[in-house]
mmCIF file with all atom_site columns, C-alpha atoms in Angstrom:
data_model
loop_
_atom_site.group_PDB
_atom_site.id
_atom_site.type_symbol
_atom_site.label_atom_id
_atom_site.label_alt_id
_atom_site.label_comp_id
_atom_site.label_asym_id
_atom_site.label_entity_id
_atom_site.label_seq_id
_atom_site.pdbx_PDB_ins_code
_atom_site.Cartn_x
_atom_site.Cartn_y
_atom_site.Cartn_z
_atom_site.occupancy
_atom_site.B_iso_or_equiv
_atom_site.pdbx_formal_charge
_atom_site.auth_seq_id
_atom_site.auth_comp_id
_atom_site.auth_asym_id
_atom_site.auth_atom_id
_atom_site.pdbx_PDB_model_num
ATOM 1   C CA . MET M 1 1   ? 4.558  19.785  -3.656  1.00 0.00 ? 282 MET M CA 1
ATOM 2   C CA . GLU M 1 2   ? 3.113  18.497  -6.916  1.00 0.00 ? 283 GLU M CA 1
ATOM 3   C CA . LYS M 1 3   ? 2.408  14.903  -7.893  1.00 0.00 ? 284 LYS M CA 1
ATOM 4   C CA . GLN M 1 4   ? 5.581  13.003  -8.579  1.00 0.00 ? 285 GLN M CA 1
ATOM 5   C CA . ASN M 1 5   ? 5.892  10.284  -11.155 1.00 0.00 ? 286 ASN M CA 1
ATOM 6   C CA . VAL M 1 6   ? 8.682  7.766   -11.667 1.00 0.00 ? 287 VAL M CA 1
ATOM 7   C CA . GLN M 1 7   ? 8.152  5.476   -14.599 1.00 0.00 ? 288 GLN M CA 1
ATOM 8   C CA . GLY M 1 8   ? 10.153 2.674   -16.141 1.00 0.00 ? 289 GLY M CA 1
ATOM 9   C CA . GLU M 1 9   ? 9.559  0.064   -18.786 1.00 0.00 ? 290 GLU M CA 1
ATOM 10  C CA . ASN M 1 10  ? 7.413  -2.158  -16.562 1.00 0.00 ? 291 ASN M CA 1
ATOM 11  C CA . TYR M 1 11  ? 6.470  0.003   -13.603 1.00 0.00 ? 292 TYR M CA 1
ATOM 12  C CA . GLN M 1 12  ? 5.095  3.317   -12.430 1.00 0.00 ? 293 GLN M CA 1
ATOM 13  C CA . VAL M 1 13  ? 5.254  4.979   -9.014  1.00 0.00 ? 294 VAL M CA 1
ATOM 14  C CA . ILE M 1 14  ? 3.158  8.059   -8.337  1.00 0.00 ? 295 ILE M CA 1
ATOM 15  C CA . GLY M 1 15  ? 3.382  10.180  -5.195  1.00 0.00 ? 296 GLY M CA 1
ATOM 16  C CA . ASP M 1 16  ? 0.274  12.271  -4.524  1.00 0.00 ? 297 ASP M CA 1
ATOM 17  C CA . PRO M 1 17  ? 0.953  14.807  -1.760  1.00 0.00 ? 298 PRO M CA 1
ATOM 18  C CA . GLU M 1 18  ? -2.703 15.914  -1.578  1.00 0.00 ? 299 GLU M CA 1
ATOM 19  C CA . THR M 1 19  ? -3.796 12.486  -0.363  1.00 0.00 ? 300 THR M CA 1
ATOM 20  C CA . SER M 1 20  ? -0.393 11.456  1.082   1.00 0.00 ? 301 SER M CA 1
ATOM 21  C CA . THR M 1 21  ? -0.609 8.349   -1.068  1.00 0.00 ? 302 THR M CA 1
ATOM 22  C CA . VAL M 1 22  ? 2.079  6.592   -3.093  1.00 0.00 ? 303 VAL M CA 1
ATOM 23  C CA . TYR M 1 23  ? 0.776  4.316   -5.847  1.00 0.00 ? 304 TYR M CA 1
ATOM 24  C CA . PHE M 1 24  ? 2.920  1.446   -7.157  1.00 0.00 ? 305 PHE M CA 1
ATOM 25  C CA . LYS M 1 25  ? 2.011  -0.337  -10.398 1.00 0.00 ? 306 LYS M CA 1
ATOM 26  C CA . GLY M 1 26  ? 3.557  -3.029  -12.558 1.00 0.00 ? 307 GLY M CA 1
ATOM 27  C CA . SER M 1 27  ? 6.674  -5.026  -11.825 1.00 0.00 ? 308 SER M CA 1
ATOM 28  C CA . LEU M 1 28  ? 9.620  -3.498  -9.919  1.00 0.00 ? 309 LEU M CA 1
ATOM 29  C CA . ARG M 1 29  ? 12.861 -5.374  -10.606 1.00 0.00 ? 310 ARG M CA 1
ATOM 30  C CA . LEU M 1 30  ? 15.419 -2.582  -10.295 1.00 0.00 ? 311 LEU M CA 1
ATOM 31  C CA . GLY M 1 31  ? 19.052 -3.527  -9.726  1.00 0.00 ? 312 GLY M CA 1
ATOM 32  C CA . GLY M 1 32  ? 19.984 -2.451  -6.216  1.00 0.00 ? 313 GLY M CA 1
ATOM 33  C CA . MET M 1 33  ? 19.245 0.482   -3.957  1.00 0.00 ? 314 MET M CA 1
ATOM 34  C CA . LYS M 1 34  ? 20.888 3.042   -6.268  1.00 0.00 ? 315 LYS M CA 1
ATOM 35  C CA . GLU M 1 35  ? 18.291 2.386   -8.956  1.00 0.00 ? 316 GLU M CA 1
ATOM 36  C CA . TYR M 1 36  ? 15.545 2.754   -6.357  1.00 0.00 ? 317 TYR M CA 1
ATOM 37  C CA . GLU M 1 37  ? 16.769 6.283   -5.421  1.00 0.00 ? 318 GLU M CA 1
ATOM 38  C CA . PRO M 1 38  ? 14.049 8.177   -7.398  1.00 0.00 ? 319 PRO M CA 1
ATOM 39  C CA . ILE M 1 39  ? 11.350 6.143   -5.620  1.00 0.00 ? 320 ILE M CA 1
ATOM 40  C CA . ILE M 1 40  ? 13.049 6.554   -2.239  1.00 0.00 ? 321 ILE M CA 1
ATOM 41  C CA . LYS M 1 41  ? 13.030 10.320  -2.894  1.00 0.00 ? 322 LYS M CA 1
ATOM 42  C CA . ILE M 1 42  ? 9.237  10.248  -3.343  1.00 0.00 ? 323 ILE M CA 1
ATOM 43  C CA . LEU M 1 43  ? 8.831  8.290   -0.094  1.00 0.00 ? 324 LEU M CA 1
ATOM 44  C CA . ASP M 1 44  ? 11.220 10.587  1.828   1.00 0.00 ? 325 ASP M CA 1
ATOM 45  C CA . GLU M 1 45  ? 9.431  13.709  0.613   1.00 0.00 ? 326 GLU M CA 1
ATOM 46  C CA . MET M 1 46  ? 6.143  12.217  1.766   1.00 0.00 ? 327 MET M CA 1
ATOM 47  C CA . ILE M 1 47  ? 7.647  11.789  5.263   1.00 0.00 ? 328 ILE M CA 1
ATOM 48  C CA . GLN M 1 48  ? 8.981  15.381  5.216   1.00 0.00 ? 329 GLN M CA 1
ATOM 49  C CA . GLN M 1 49  ? 5.436  16.688  4.724   1.00 0.00 ? 330 GLN M CA 1
ATOM 50  C CA . ASP M 1 50  ? 4.633  15.157  8.126   1.00 0.00 ? 331 ASP M CA 1
ATOM 51  C CA . PRO M 1 51  ? 1.059  14.039  7.402   1.00 0.00 ? 332 PRO M CA 1
ATOM 52  C CA . SER M 1 52  ? -0.824 12.038  10.046  1.00 0.00 ? 333 SER M CA 1
ATOM 53  C CA . LEU M 1 53  ? -1.197 9.126   7.607   1.00 0.00 ? 334 LEU M CA 1
ATOM 54  C CA . ILE M 1 54  ? 0.760  7.915   4.575   1.00 0.00 ? 335 ILE M CA 1
ATOM 55  C CA . THR M 1 55  ? -0.910 5.340   2.330   1.00 0.00 ? 336 THR M CA 1
ATOM 56  C CA . LEU M 1 56  ? 1.040  2.963   0.106   1.00 0.00 ? 337 LEU M CA 1
ATOM 57  C CA . ASN M 1 57  ? -1.239 1.524   -2.541  1.00 0.00 ? 338 ASN M CA 1
ATOM 58  C CA . LEU M 1 58  ? 0.396  -1.663  -3.855  1.00 0.00 ? 339 LEU M CA 1
ATOM 59  C CA . ARG M 1 59  ? -2.743 -3.330  -5.252  1.00 0.00 ? 340 ARG M CA 1
ATOM 60  C CA . GLU M 1 60  ? -1.425 -3.159  -8.823  1.00 0.00 ? 341 GLU M CA 1
ATOM 61  C CA . LEU M 1 61  ? 2.190  -4.046  -7.996  1.00 0.00 ? 342 LEU M CA 1
ATOM 62  C CA . GLU M 1 62  ? 2.588  -7.552  -9.345  1.00 0.00 ? 343 GLU M CA 1
ATOM 63  C CA . PHE M 1 63  ? 6.243  -8.081  -8.422  1.00 0.00 ? 344 PHE M CA 1
ATOM 64  C CA . LEU M 1 64  ? 8.794  -6.472  -6.118  1.00 0.00 ? 345 LEU M CA 1
ATOM 65  C CA . ASN M 1 65  ? 12.333 -7.822  -5.814  1.00 0.00 ? 346 ASN M CA 1
ATOM 66  C CA . SER M 1 66  ? 14.378 -8.033  -2.612  1.00 0.00 ? 347 SER M CA 1
ATOM 67  C CA . SER M 1 67  ? 15.899 -4.562  -3.106  1.00 0.00 ? 348 SER M CA 1
ATOM 68  C CA . GLY M 1 68  ? 12.396 -3.149  -3.387  1.00 0.00 ? 349 GLY M CA 1
ATOM 69  C CA . ILE M 1 69  ? 11.283 -4.925  -0.223  1.00 0.00 ? 350 ILE M CA 1
ATOM 70  C CA . SER M 1 70  ? 14.375 -3.493  1.534   1.00 0.00 ? 351 SER M CA 1
ATOM 71  C CA . MET M 1 71  ? 13.351 -0.033  0.302   1.00 0.00 ? 352 MET M CA 1
ATOM 72  C CA . LEU M 1 72  ? 9.864  -0.445  1.803   1.00 0.00 ? 353 LEU M CA 1
ATOM 73  C CA . SER M 1 73  ? 11.335 -1.808  5.062   1.00 0.00 ? 354 SER M CA 1
ATOM 74  C CA . LYS M 1 74  ? 13.603 1.233   5.422   1.00 0.00 ? 355 LYS M CA 1
ATOM 75  C CA . PHE M 1 75  ? 10.664 3.520   4.690   1.00 0.00 ? 356 PHE M CA 1
ATOM 76  C CA . VAL M 1 76  ? 8.603  1.860   7.432   1.00 0.00 ? 357 VAL M CA 1
ATOM 77  C CA . LEU M 1 77  ? 11.497 2.174   9.913   1.00 0.00 ? 358 LEU M CA 1
ATOM 78  C CA . ASN M 1 78  ? 11.970 5.864   9.020   1.00 0.00 ? 359 ASN M CA 1
ATOM 79  C CA . VAL M 1 79  ? 8.260  6.538   9.596   1.00 0.00 ? 360 VAL M CA 1
ATOM 80  C CA . ARG M 1 80  ? 8.347  4.604   12.876  1.00 0.00 ? 361 ARG M CA 1
ATOM 81  C CA . LYS M 1 81  ? 11.150 6.909   14.108  1.00 0.00 ? 362 LYS M CA 1
ATOM 82  C CA . LYS M 1 82  ? 8.947  9.963   13.508  1.00 0.00 ? 363 LYS M CA 1
ATOM 83  C CA . LYS M 1 83  ? 6.234  8.623   15.845  1.00 0.00 ? 364 LYS M CA 1
ATOM 84  C CA . THR M 1 84  ? 3.678  11.108  14.480  1.00 0.00 ? 365 THR M CA 1
ATOM 85  C CA . ILE M 1 85  ? 2.839  9.360   11.198  1.00 0.00 ? 366 ILE M CA 1
ATOM 86  C CA . GLN M 1 86  ? 0.780  6.216   10.641  1.00 0.00 ? 367 GLN M CA 1
ATOM 87  C CA . ILE M 1 87  ? 1.099  3.979   7.597   1.00 0.00 ? 368 ILE M CA 1
ATOM 88  C CA . GLU M 1 88  ? -1.679 2.237   5.759   1.00 0.00 ? 369 GLU M CA 1
ATOM 89  C CA . ILE M 1 89  ? -0.710 -0.312  3.117   1.00 0.00 ? 370 ILE M CA 1
ATOM 90  C CA . LYS M 1 90  ? -3.303 -1.413  0.591   1.00 0.00 ? 371 LYS M CA 1
ATOM 91  C CA . GLY M 1 91  ? -2.365 -4.664  -1.071  1.00 0.00 ? 372 GLY M CA 1
ATOM 92  C CA . SER M 1 92  ? -3.922 -7.505  -2.976  1.00 0.00 ? 373 SER M CA 1
ATOM 93  C CA . GLY M 1 93  ? -4.489 -10.990 -1.596  1.00 0.00 ? 374 GLY M CA 1
ATOM 94  C CA . LYS M 1 94  ? -4.429 -12.227 -5.191  1.00 0.00 ? 375 LYS M CA 1
ATOM 95  C CA . ILE M 1 95  ? -0.742 -11.372 -5.629  1.00 0.00 ? 376 ILE M CA 1
ATOM 96  C CA . PRO M 1 96  ? 1.299  -14.108 -3.856  1.00 0.00 ? 377 PRO M CA 1
ATOM 97  C CA . TRP M 1 97  ? 4.350  -12.091 -2.703  1.00 0.00 ? 378 TRP M CA 1
ATOM 98  C CA . GLN M 1 98  ? 2.251  -9.453  -0.971  1.00 0.00 ? 379 GLN M CA 1
ATOM 99  C CA . GLY M 1 99  ? 0.684  -11.609 1.772   1.00 0.00 ? 380 GLY M CA 1
ATOM 100 C CA . LYS M 1 100 ? 3.929  -12.693 3.417   1.00 0.00 ? 381 LYS M CA 1
ATOM 101 C CA . SER M 1 101 ? 6.145  -9.698  2.628   1.00 0.00 ? 382 SER M CA 1
ATOM 102 C CA . LEU M 1 102 ? 3.634  -7.059  3.662   1.00 0.00 ? 383 LEU M CA 1
ATOM 103 C CA . LYS M 1 103 ? 2.919  -8.838  6.964   1.00 0.00 ? 384 LYS M CA 1
ATOM 104 C CA . ASN M 1 104 ? 6.657  -8.652  7.656   1.00 0.00 ? 385 ASN M CA 1
ATOM 105 C CA . LEU M 1 105 ? 6.430  -4.864  7.306   1.00 0.00 ? 386 LEU M CA 1
ATOM 106 C CA . GLN M 1 106 ? 3.706  -4.922  9.950   1.00 0.00 ? 387 GLN M CA 1
ATOM 107 C CA . ARG M 1 107 ? 6.186  -6.616  12.310  1.00 0.00 ? 388 ARG M CA 1
ATOM 108 C CA . LEU M 1 108 ? 8.523  -3.628  11.877  1.00 0.00 ? 389 LEU M CA 1
ATOM 109 C CA . MET M 1 109 ? 5.745  -1.228  12.854  1.00 0.00 ? 390 MET M CA 1
ATOM 110 C CA . PRO M 1 110 ? 2.904  -2.944  14.755  1.00 0.00 ? 391 PRO M CA 1
ATOM 111 C CA . GLY M 1 111 ? 0.598  0.074   14.303  1.00 0.00 ? 392 GLY M CA 1
ATOM 112 C CA . LEU M 1 112 ? 0.831  -0.257  10.537  1.00 0.00 ? 393 LEU M CA 1
ATOM 113 C CA . LYS M 1 113 ? -2.590 -0.899  9.007   1.00 0.00 ? 394 LYS M CA 1
ATOM 114 C CA . LEU M 1 114 ? -2.485 -3.612  6.357   1.00 0.00 ? 395 LEU M CA 1
ATOM 115 C CA . GLU M 1 115 ? -5.470 -4.068  4.092   1.00 0.00 ? 396 GLU M CA 1
ATOM 116 C CA . LEU M 1 116 ? -5.361 -6.984  1.641   1.00 0.00 ? 397 LEU M CA 1
ATOM 117 C CA . GLU M 1 117 ? -8.352 -7.188  -0.662  1.00 0.00 ? 398 GLU M CA 1
#
């Protein structure tokens, strides 16, 4: 699998299968789950590779709307079902939405490692 890139006017999502990392940048304000499908595809393909750890790097994601948070919640639940994959989320304590929303993801999967810098 090669690197995957989904890019819009104000955002970019890159899936790197070599490091099992998905990078999110910019501001994600897509209208509903259908518009999130290309990003969901990157996340699903990362799960299908069955790595021991998947990292979501959100440090440069300034905004994520409720549909985007739902997308991340479903991703976490799908990984939790596998039981063989851990998740590490790298966020920024300087971006207000991340503190509360990312801690909620940790409630869905208590083993999830959350790192806010």
